C-alpha cells in the first residue's frame, strides 16, 4: 500500500521536510498542510521587507504552492488547519478554513513542522490594531500598510528582531523608542562590553533605548494604541507598538496528541527527530534541539537548524527501514545581526550562561582590527572568548565590529564542534592578505591571550 | 653565564623570534642581525604601497630598531651581515656593511630567520635597472620611484604578487601585460574554472593576459629594458619589467654551516623548529613546514606561519629546558588574493595536486550567492571542494566571488585541521542572517553535494 505522510506546517521546515520525504520515497503520497495562504517563505527577511530593501513581499516566497507541487512532487493544501493527529489510528482531523468543514483523513506518518509564534506581552491593550508582531508574512504586510500613519513607534524588546525592526523604521525616517528592561540590547547574546557598543550604535542612529518595561498600552476611544505605559510610570506616546520579546513554540497540536514537551516548552525529539509517539516526527521552530557544547536541550528557533532538522525528519519518516537513518548532530547556537553599520555575532555560551551551566569559565576580551591596521577600510574589531578553565575548550564567543565579526564567528563555530581548545585555535592557519585581515588575526590573538590565562589560578 | 642568542634576519620572523626569545628568557642577551637598513616591516603590503592605497612606506615598518629595542628588550644591529655561523665553536662571523669590517662574536644559540628572495627569471637582460622584483622594502621603493617613466609594464607570472602588482599599476592608469606560461592565473592555487573567472576579471579591468613565457629582455644602448621577448617570438614593448615568478628560500648561510636542506630547497626543521645542527633553530620564509593534510614537507612562505614558527623557534632557543617545549602543528596551506572586485581563496590541495599526492580524490563544484539571493548586494559565489573518496575527508577548496570567498575559506581551514569529512561539514551550524549569508550557505550546499557523491563508483 502507498505510504501516506502528512507534514503539518508550511512556512520553512514543513516544505523542506515534505520535499525530503518525497525524495526519500518517491512512491509515497506526501501532503503538506498549511492553515495560512502562503508556504515556503523567508521569515528572517521580513525586517528588510519593512525597510523596503527587499521591495516586494512576493520575493520572500521561495516557492508558490503550485511551483512546490511541480518541483517537489508533494501535494500542498493551504488554508487547511490540522486540528488533531491520531497516529495510533492513522488518522488526522483537518479543517478547510474557507468552509469550516472538518474531515478525517488516513495517514501513516506524521511530521510536525508547526513552527512558532511571536510572544505577546501579558499587558493590557495589546489587542489594539496598531500593536504588531513581526513573525508571519501577513503580520509584516499589515505593519507595512500602517506605516503612513506612524511618526513614532515603540519597540518592546532589544533582541535580534527588535533591533532589525528599529533599523528598518529609522531607514524610513520614523522616530523609534526601544524599551529593553535589561538596559542593554542583545543582553543574552553578547559580552557585556559588546552590548554597550551595540547600544551606542543604536543611539548614534537615532534609536532611543530606555531601560524600562512596558506595563500597559493606552488606547483611545476608538481602541487605537496611543501610548505605552512603562514600569517607571512614564507614558511614551506613539502611533504603533511592535512587540519583539521572543518566540513561543507552537505546541497545541502536540499537546493535544499527548506528545512529550521538553523543559524548554518545545516539542521534545531525539537526534532522529522522533517525538515521544511512534510514527510522529517533528522539526523546525516547534522543537528543542541538543546543544553540542554540553548536550543540553535548548530552544533555538533559527533557520539553519530548522532546515536541517526538517531534512532529518523527512528522511526518517519516509525511509521505511531502507538506507541510513538520518541524524541531527545538534547546534552550537550561533547567530548574528546587522545593527546599522555594525555586525554583532554570538557563538555558543557567553560568560553568564556558561557559569549558570556550571562551567568553570573565564572570558578574555581583545580589540584588534578587521584588516591590517594601515590598509584602507580597516575597522576596530572586538572579540570576547569564553573558555573552560580546566580543559581550555572554547565555550563561546562574542564579536562586534563594522566588518569581519560574522565570518570570524563562523570560524569559531567550526572550532566549537570539534571541542577545540584555545591552544589549538591560536595555531589555526587562517588566511592572511592585507585586504582581508591582519597578519595576526584578532581570533588568533584572542586565543593566544586565553591560552596564557589557562592554568593560572582563579583571580 | 648569560645566555647569548643570535637571531639572523630582521624582516618579519626574525623580530618575532627575537622578541619571543627575550620574553622566554628575560636574562638572555638576544641580538637581532639584519643586513638591510630596516627591520620589522610588512612585505605583503608592498603592492598596496605601490598603488598608493598605503601612502607611506614608513607605515609598513611596524617597529624601528630603536622602538624594537625599547619595547622588546633585544638588541638590534642593522646593516650587519652574518657571513657564517659555527655553532660547535659558539661563534658567528659578522660584517659591518658600512665599513666592511668582519668580526667574530660568541653566541650560544642561533636562530636563522633569513627569509627568501624573489626568483629572477634565468634570461638575458634581467640586470637592466628597470627590471624589478617586489619583495623587499627598498625594491618596492625603487619601483615606485620609476613609475613616472612607465606607461606600459610587463609582469612575468600570474601568481599572487603578479596579480596584486597588476592591480596596483592599473589603479595608477598604467597599461599592463601579464605573461603567464600556463595561460590562466593562479593555476596552482585555484580550481580550473575559478582560474577562468579570475582571468576574466583581469581582462575586464584592462590587464592583458598572454599565455607566453619571457625568453629575454631587450635593452637599448643605455642598458635600459625596452621590450620583453616571448617564446612565441613576439616583442612586447614596455618601460618596466616586473618579475613575479616565485620565491626562493635564502639558504646560503645554512648550506655554508652544513645544515640540512629539505627536498623543497628550504631549510629542513622538525616540529620544534630545530635544524639538523644542535643549537640552531630556523623559522619564517627560509624553512619548509609540514602540511597537516598528509604530513608532507612543503615550502609555503606565508606571513602567518612565518610569525608562528618564529615564536616556536624563539621559545625553544631560549627556554633552557624550562617550561614546555613549543611545537608548530603545521599548515593547511591557505591563501587569498584580491583581484580588483573579486576575492579568490585557496585552501589545502586542489584536484591536480591531490592526485599527484596519490589521493583518490574528486572535486565538486557549486555556485551560490554570497547572501540571501534577494538581499541587496548579493553576489555569485563559486566554490569547489576536493574530497578524498575513501574517507569523505575534505582535502582542499577553491573559492571565488565578489564577496564572501575568503571567510568561507577560513571556515574550511578549521575543518581541514580536524580532518572533517564533508558529511560533517554539511551539518555545521553556520550563522544565518540575511545581510551576511544565505540560509543554506554555499559551503553547506557544496558539502552536501560532495556527500552525495561519496560511495559512488568512480565515473
Short mmCIF file of N, CA, C and O in Angstrom, two decimals, chain B residues 219-308:
data_model
loop_
_atom_site.label_atom_id
_atom_site.label_comp_id
_atom_site.label_asym_id
_atom_site.label_seq_id
_atom_site.Cartn_x
_atom_site.Cartn_y
_atom_site.Cartn_z
N UNK B 219 67.34 45.26 -24.36
CA UNK B 219 67.75 46.53 -23.78
C UNK B 219 68.25 47.47 -24.86
O UNK B 219 68.67 47.03 -25.94
N UNK B 220 68.20 48.77 -24.59
CA UNK B 220 68.73 49.74 -25.55
C UNK B 220 70.20 50.01 -25.25
O UNK B 220 70.79 49.37 -24.37
N UNK B 221 70.73 50.95 -25.96
CA UNK B 221 72.16 51.24 -25.84
C UNK B 221 72.57 51.59 -24.41
O UNK B 221 73.67 51.24 -23.96
N UNK B 222 71.65 52.22 -23.68
CA UNK B 222 71.98 52.62 -22.30
C UNK B 222 71.80 51.47 -21.32
O UNK B 222 71.99 51.65 -20.12
N UNK B 223 71.38 50.31 -21.82
CA UNK B 223 71.19 49.16 -20.92
C UNK B 223 69.81 49.11 -20.30
O UNK B 223 69.53 48.27 -19.44
N UNK B 224 68.92 49.99 -20.73
CA UNK B 224 67.57 50.03 -20.18
C UNK B 224 66.67 49.04 -20.94
O UNK B 224 66.75 48.96 -22.17
N UNK B 225 65.86 48.31 -20.19
CA UNK B 225 64.95 47.36 -20.83
C UNK B 225 63.90 48.12 -21.63
O UNK B 225 63.33 49.10 -21.15
N UNK B 226 63.67 47.67 -22.87
CA UNK B 226 62.72 48.32 -23.77
C UNK B 226 61.61 47.38 -24.22
O UNK B 226 60.58 47.84 -24.71
N UNK B 227 61.84 46.05 -24.09
CA UNK B 227 60.84 45.09 -24.53
C UNK B 227 61.14 43.72 -23.94
O UNK B 227 62.28 43.44 -23.55
N UNK B 228 60.10 42.89 -23.85
CA UNK B 228 60.27 41.51 -23.43
C UNK B 228 60.06 40.63 -24.66
O UNK B 228 59.09 40.82 -25.40
N UNK B 229 60.97 39.70 -24.88
CA UNK B 229 60.82 38.76 -25.99
C UNK B 229 60.18 37.49 -25.43
O UNK B 229 60.59 36.99 -24.37
N UNK B 230 59.16 36.97 -26.11
CA UNK B 230 58.45 35.80 -25.58
C UNK B 230 58.76 34.56 -26.39
O UNK B 230 59.34 34.64 -27.48
N UNK B 231 58.34 33.41 -25.86
CA UNK B 231 58.59 32.13 -26.53
C UNK B 231 57.75 31.99 -27.79
O UNK B 231 57.90 31.03 -28.54
N UNK B 232 56.82 32.92 -28.05
CA UNK B 232 56.10 32.93 -29.32
C UNK B 232 56.81 33.81 -30.34
O UNK B 232 56.25 34.12 -31.40
N UNK B 233 58.00 34.28 -29.99
CA UNK B 233 58.76 35.12 -30.90
C UNK B 233 58.26 36.55 -30.95
O UNK B 233 58.64 37.33 -31.83
N UNK B 234 57.41 36.92 -30.01
CA UNK B 234 56.87 38.28 -30.01
C UNK B 234 57.74 39.20 -29.17
O UNK B 234 58.40 38.77 -28.22
N UNK B 235 57.67 40.48 -29.48
CA UNK B 235 58.32 41.50 -28.66
C UNK B 235 57.23 42.34 -28.02
O UNK B 235 56.35 42.86 -28.70
N UNK B 236 57.26 42.45 -26.70
CA UNK B 236 56.28 43.29 -26.02
C UNK B 236 57.01 44.49 -25.46
O UNK B 236 57.75 44.39 -24.49
N UNK B 237 56.80 45.62 -26.10
CA UNK B 237 57.49 46.85 -25.69
C UNK B 237 57.01 47.33 -24.33
O UNK B 237 55.83 47.18 -24.00
N UNK B 238 57.89 47.89 -23.52
CA UNK B 238 57.50 48.34 -22.19
C UNK B 238 58.57 49.24 -21.61
O UNK B 238 59.67 49.33 -22.15
N UNK B 239 58.21 49.92 -20.53
CA UNK B 239 59.19 50.75 -19.83
C UNK B 239 59.61 50.14 -18.50
O UNK B 239 60.44 50.69 -17.79
N UNK B 240 58.96 49.01 -18.15
CA UNK B 240 59.35 48.32 -16.91
C UNK B 240 58.96 46.86 -17.01
O UNK B 240 57.94 46.51 -17.62
N UNK B 241 59.80 46.01 -16.43
CA UNK B 241 59.51 44.58 -16.34
C UNK B 241 59.48 44.23 -14.86
O UNK B 241 60.38 44.63 -14.11
N UNK B 242 58.43 43.53 -14.44
CA UNK B 242 58.35 43.13 -13.03
C UNK B 242 58.28 41.62 -12.98
O UNK B 242 57.34 41.01 -13.51
N UNK B 243 59.28 41.02 -12.36
CA UNK B 243 59.33 39.56 -12.26
C UNK B 243 58.62 39.13 -10.99
O UNK B 243 58.96 39.57 -9.89
N UNK B 244 57.58 38.29 -11.16
CA UNK B 244 56.82 37.80 -10.01
C UNK B 244 56.61 36.31 -10.21
O UNK B 244 55.49 35.80 -10.28
N UNK B 245 57.72 35.59 -10.35
CA UNK B 245 57.64 34.18 -10.70
C UNK B 245 57.96 33.27 -9.51
O UNK B 245 58.25 32.10 -9.68
N UNK B 246 57.86 33.84 -8.33
CA UNK B 246 58.01 32.97 -7.17
C UNK B 246 59.10 33.43 -6.23
O UNK B 246 59.71 34.48 -6.42
N UNK B 247 59.31 32.61 -5.23
CA UNK B 247 60.14 32.97 -4.10
C UNK B 247 61.14 31.83 -3.87
O UNK B 247 60.76 30.67 -3.98
N UNK B 248 62.37 32.21 -3.55
CA UNK B 248 63.41 31.21 -3.30
C UNK B 248 63.90 31.37 -1.87
O UNK B 248 64.27 32.48 -1.48
N UNK B 249 63.92 30.32 -1.11
CA UNK B 249 64.41 30.46 0.27
C UNK B 249 65.89 30.82 0.26
O UNK B 249 66.67 30.31 -0.55
N UNK B 250 66.27 31.69 1.18
CA UNK B 250 67.68 32.03 1.36
C UNK B 250 68.33 30.90 2.16
O UNK B 250 67.93 30.64 3.31
N UNK B 251 69.29 30.23 1.57
CA UNK B 251 69.88 29.09 2.28
C UNK B 251 71.41 29.14 2.30
O UNK B 251 72.04 28.22 2.84
N UNK B 252 71.97 30.19 1.74
CA UNK B 252 73.43 30.25 1.65
C UNK B 252 74.09 30.02 3.01
O UNK B 252 74.98 29.17 3.16
N UNK B 253 73.63 30.76 4.00
CA UNK B 253 74.22 30.68 5.33
C UNK B 253 74.06 29.28 5.92
O UNK B 253 74.98 28.73 6.52
N UNK B 254 72.86 28.70 5.71
CA UNK B 254 72.59 27.36 6.23
C UNK B 254 73.48 26.33 5.55
O UNK B 254 74.07 25.45 6.20
N UNK B 255 73.59 26.43 4.23
CA UNK B 255 74.41 25.48 3.48
C UNK B 255 75.88 25.57 3.91
O UNK B 255 76.55 24.56 4.11
N UNK B 256 76.34 26.80 4.06
CA UNK B 256 77.71 27.03 4.49
C UNK B 256 78.00 26.37 5.84
O UNK B 256 79.09 25.89 6.09
N UNK B 257 76.97 26.34 6.70
CA UNK B 257 77.13 25.74 8.04
C UNK B 257 76.83 24.26 8.04
O UNK B 257 76.77 23.63 9.10
N UNK B 258 76.59 23.68 6.84
CA UNK B 258 76.29 22.25 6.69
C UNK B 258 74.99 21.86 7.39
O UNK B 258 74.87 20.77 7.95
N UNK B 259 74.02 22.75 7.35
CA UNK B 259 72.67 22.46 7.87
C UNK B 259 71.87 21.81 6.74
O UNK B 259 71.96 22.24 5.58
N UNK B 260 71.08 20.78 7.08
CA UNK B 260 70.34 20.04 6.05
C UNK B 260 69.30 20.91 5.36
O UNK B 260 68.57 21.66 6.01
N UNK B 261 69.26 20.75 4.05
CA UNK B 261 68.25 21.41 3.23
C UNK B 261 67.26 20.32 2.80
O UNK B 261 67.66 19.21 2.46
N UNK B 262 65.95 20.63 2.86
CA UNK B 262 64.93 19.64 2.50
C UNK B 262 64.74 19.52 1.01
O UNK B 262 65.39 20.22 0.22
N UNK B 263 63.84 18.60 0.64
CA UNK B 263 63.58 18.34 -0.78
C UNK B 263 63.00 19.56 -1.48
O UNK B 263 63.11 19.72 -2.69
N UNK B 264 62.36 20.45 -0.74
CA UNK B 264 61.78 21.64 -1.35
C UNK B 264 62.83 22.70 -1.64
O UNK B 264 62.54 23.70 -2.28
N UNK B 265 64.04 22.50 -1.13
CA UNK B 265 65.09 23.50 -1.31
C UNK B 265 65.20 24.46 -0.14
O UNK B 265 66.08 25.32 -0.12
N UNK B 266 64.32 24.32 0.83
CA UNK B 266 64.36 25.19 2.01
C UNK B 266 64.99 24.44 3.19
O UNK B 266 65.15 23.21 3.15
N UNK B 267 65.30 25.18 4.24
CA UNK B 267 65.94 24.57 5.42
C UNK B 267 64.97 23.58 6.06
O UNK B 267 63.79 23.88 6.27
N UNK B 268 65.48 22.38 6.34
CA UNK B 268 64.64 21.35 6.97
C UNK B 268 64.63 21.57 8.48
O UNK B 268 65.68 21.81 9.09
N UNK B 269 63.44 21.52 9.09
CA UNK B 269 63.31 21.64 10.55
C UNK B 269 62.32 20.60 11.04
O UNK B 269 61.52 20.07 10.26
N UNK B 270 62.39 20.31 12.36
CA UNK B 270 61.36 19.45 12.92
C UNK B 270 60.23 20.33 13.47
O UNK B 270 60.25 21.54 13.27
N UNK B 271 59.26 19.73 14.14
CA UNK B 271 58.11 20.49 14.61
C UNK B 271 58.49 21.51 15.68
O UNK B 271 57.71 22.40 16.01
N UNK B 272 59.71 21.38 16.23
CA UNK B 272 60.18 22.33 17.24
C UNK B 272 61.11 23.38 16.63
O UNK B 272 61.75 24.13 17.33
N UNK B 273 61.18 23.37 15.30
CA UNK B 273 61.97 24.34 14.55
C UNK B 273 63.48 24.14 14.73
O UNK B 273 64.27 25.05 14.52
N UNK B 274 63.87 22.91 15.11
CA UNK B 274 65.29 22.59 15.19
C UNK B 274 65.81 22.24 13.81
O UNK B 274 65.16 21.49 13.07
N UNK B 275 66.98 22.74 13.48
CA UNK B 275 67.61 22.33 12.23
C UNK B 275 68.39 21.04 12.50
O UNK B 275 68.34 20.49 13.61
N UNK B 276 69.17 20.60 11.52
CA UNK B 276 69.96 19.37 11.70
C UNK B 276 71.15 19.58 12.62
O UNK B 276 71.79 18.62 13.04
N UNK B 277 71.47 20.83 12.95
CA UNK B 277 72.60 21.11 13.85
C UNK B 277 72.10 21.47 15.25
O UNK B 277 71.15 22.24 15.38
N UNK B 278 72.77 20.95 16.29
CA UNK B 278 72.40 21.34 17.65
C UNK B 278 72.55 22.86 17.83
O UNK B 278 73.43 23.48 17.23
N UNK B 279 71.67 23.42 18.64
CA UNK B 279 71.73 24.84 18.99
C UNK B 279 71.42 25.79 17.83
O UNK B 279 71.69 26.98 17.93
N UNK B 280 70.88 25.24 16.76
CA UNK B 280 70.45 26.09 15.65
C UNK B 280 68.99 25.82 15.33
O UNK B 280 68.62 24.67 15.04
N UNK B 281 68.19 26.85 15.41
CA UNK B 281 66.78 26.78 15.04
C UNK B 281 66.58 27.61 13.77
O UNK B 281 67.43 28.42 13.42
N UNK B 282 65.45 27.41 13.11
CA UNK B 282 65.17 28.24 11.93
C UNK B 282 63.66 28.48 11.86
O UNK B 282 62.86 27.70 12.41
N UNK B 283 63.28 29.55 11.20
CA UNK B 283 61.86 29.91 11.13
C UNK B 283 61.62 30.84 9.95
O UNK B 283 62.56 31.33 9.34
N UNK B 284 60.35 31.05 9.64
CA UNK B 284 59.98 32.02 8.61
C UNK B 284 60.11 31.49 7.20
O UNK B 284 59.97 30.29 6.96
N UNK B 285 60.43 32.38 6.28
CA UNK B 285 60.39 32.04 4.85
C UNK B 285 61.59 31.25 4.37
O UNK B 285 61.65 30.90 3.20
N UNK B 286 62.55 30.93 5.25
CA UNK B 286 63.69 30.12 4.79
C UNK B 286 63.49 28.63 5.06
O UNK B 286 64.30 27.82 4.66
N UNK B 287 62.39 28.26 5.74
CA UNK B 287 62.20 26.85 6.10
C UNK B 287 61.05 26.20 5.32
O UNK B 287 60.19 26.89 4.77
N UNK B 288 61.06 24.87 5.31
CA UNK B 288 59.89 24.14 4.83
C UNK B 288 59.08 23.72 6.05
O UNK B 288 59.62 23.56 7.14
N UNK B 289 57.78 23.56 5.89
CA UNK B 289 56.92 23.20 7.03
C UNK B 289 56.09 21.97 6.66
O UNK B 289 55.98 21.59 5.49
N UNK B 290 55.51 21.38 7.68
CA UNK B 290 54.73 20.17 7.45
C UNK B 290 53.28 20.54 7.10
O UNK B 290 52.67 21.37 7.77
N UNK B 291 52.76 19.91 6.08
CA UNK B 291 51.35 20.12 5.71
C UNK B 291 50.51 19.14 6.53
O UNK B 291 50.75 17.93 6.50
N UNK B 292 49.51 19.65 7.24
CA UNK B 292 48.75 18.78 8.15
C UNK B 292 47.94 17.73 7.39
O UNK B 292 47.63 16.67 7.93
N UNK B 293 47.60 18.01 6.14
CA UNK B 293 46.75 17.09 5.40
C UNK B 293 47.43 15.73 5.22
O UNK B 293 46.80 14.69 5.38
N UNK B 294 48.72 15.74 4.87
CA UNK B 294 49.40 14.48 4.57
C UNK B 294 50.78 14.38 5.21
O UNK B 294 51.50 13.41 4.95
N UNK B 295 51.13 15.36 6.03
CA UNK B 295 52.42 15.29 6.71
C UNK B 295 53.61 15.60 5.82
O UNK B 295 54.76 15.51 6.26
N UNK B 296 53.35 15.96 4.58
CA UNK B 296 54.44 16.22 3.63
C UNK B 296 55.11 17.56 3.93
O UNK B 296 54.44 18.51 4.32
N UNK B 297 56.42 17.63 3.74
CA UNK B 297 57.13 18.91 3.89
C UNK B 297 56.86 19.76 2.65
O UNK B 297 57.03 19.30 1.52
N UNK B 298 56.42 20.98 2.87
CA UNK B 298 56.10 21.88 1.75
C UNK B 298 56.77 23.23 2.00
O UNK B 298 57.06 23.59 3.13
N UNK B 299 56.98 23.96 0.91
CA UNK B 299 57.54 25.31 1.05
C UNK B 299 56.39 26.30 0.86
O UNK B 299 55.87 26.45 -0.25
N UNK B 300 55.97 26.94 1.92
CA UNK B 300 54.84 27.85 1.87
C UNK B 300 55.22 29.15 2.56
O UNK B 300 54.89 29.36 3.73
N UNK B 301 55.95 30.00 1.89
CA UNK B 301 56.46 31.20 2.57
C UNK B 301 55.37 32.25 2.75
O UNK B 301 55.26 33.19 1.99
N UNK B 302 54.53 32.06 3.78
CA UNK B 302 53.42 32.98 4.04
C UNK B 302 53.56 33.57 5.44
O UNK B 302 54.06 32.91 6.36
N UNK B 303 53.06 34.77 5.57
CA UNK B 303 53.26 35.55 6.79
C UNK B 303 52.77 34.85 8.07
O UNK B 303 53.49 34.81 9.06
N UNK B 304 51.54 34.30 8.11
CA UNK B 304 51.10 33.75 9.39
C UNK B 304 51.99 32.62 9.91
O UNK B 304 52.30 32.57 11.10
N UNK B 305 52.44 31.72 9.02
CA UNK B 305 53.29 30.65 9.54
C UNK B 305 54.70 31.17 9.83
O UNK B 305 55.39 30.64 10.69
N UNK B 306 55.11 32.24 9.15
CA UNK B 306 56.40 32.85 9.48
C UNK B 306 56.39 33.32 10.93
O UNK B 306 57.30 33.03 11.71
N UNK B 307 55.32 34.01 11.31
CA UNK B 307 55.22 34.50 12.69
C UNK B 307 55.11 33.35 13.68
O UNK B 307 55.69 33.37 14.77
N UNK B 308 54.35 32.35 13.29
CA UNK B 308 54.10 31.25 14.22
C UNK B 308 55.38 30.42 14.44
O UNK B 308 55.71 30.05 15.56
#
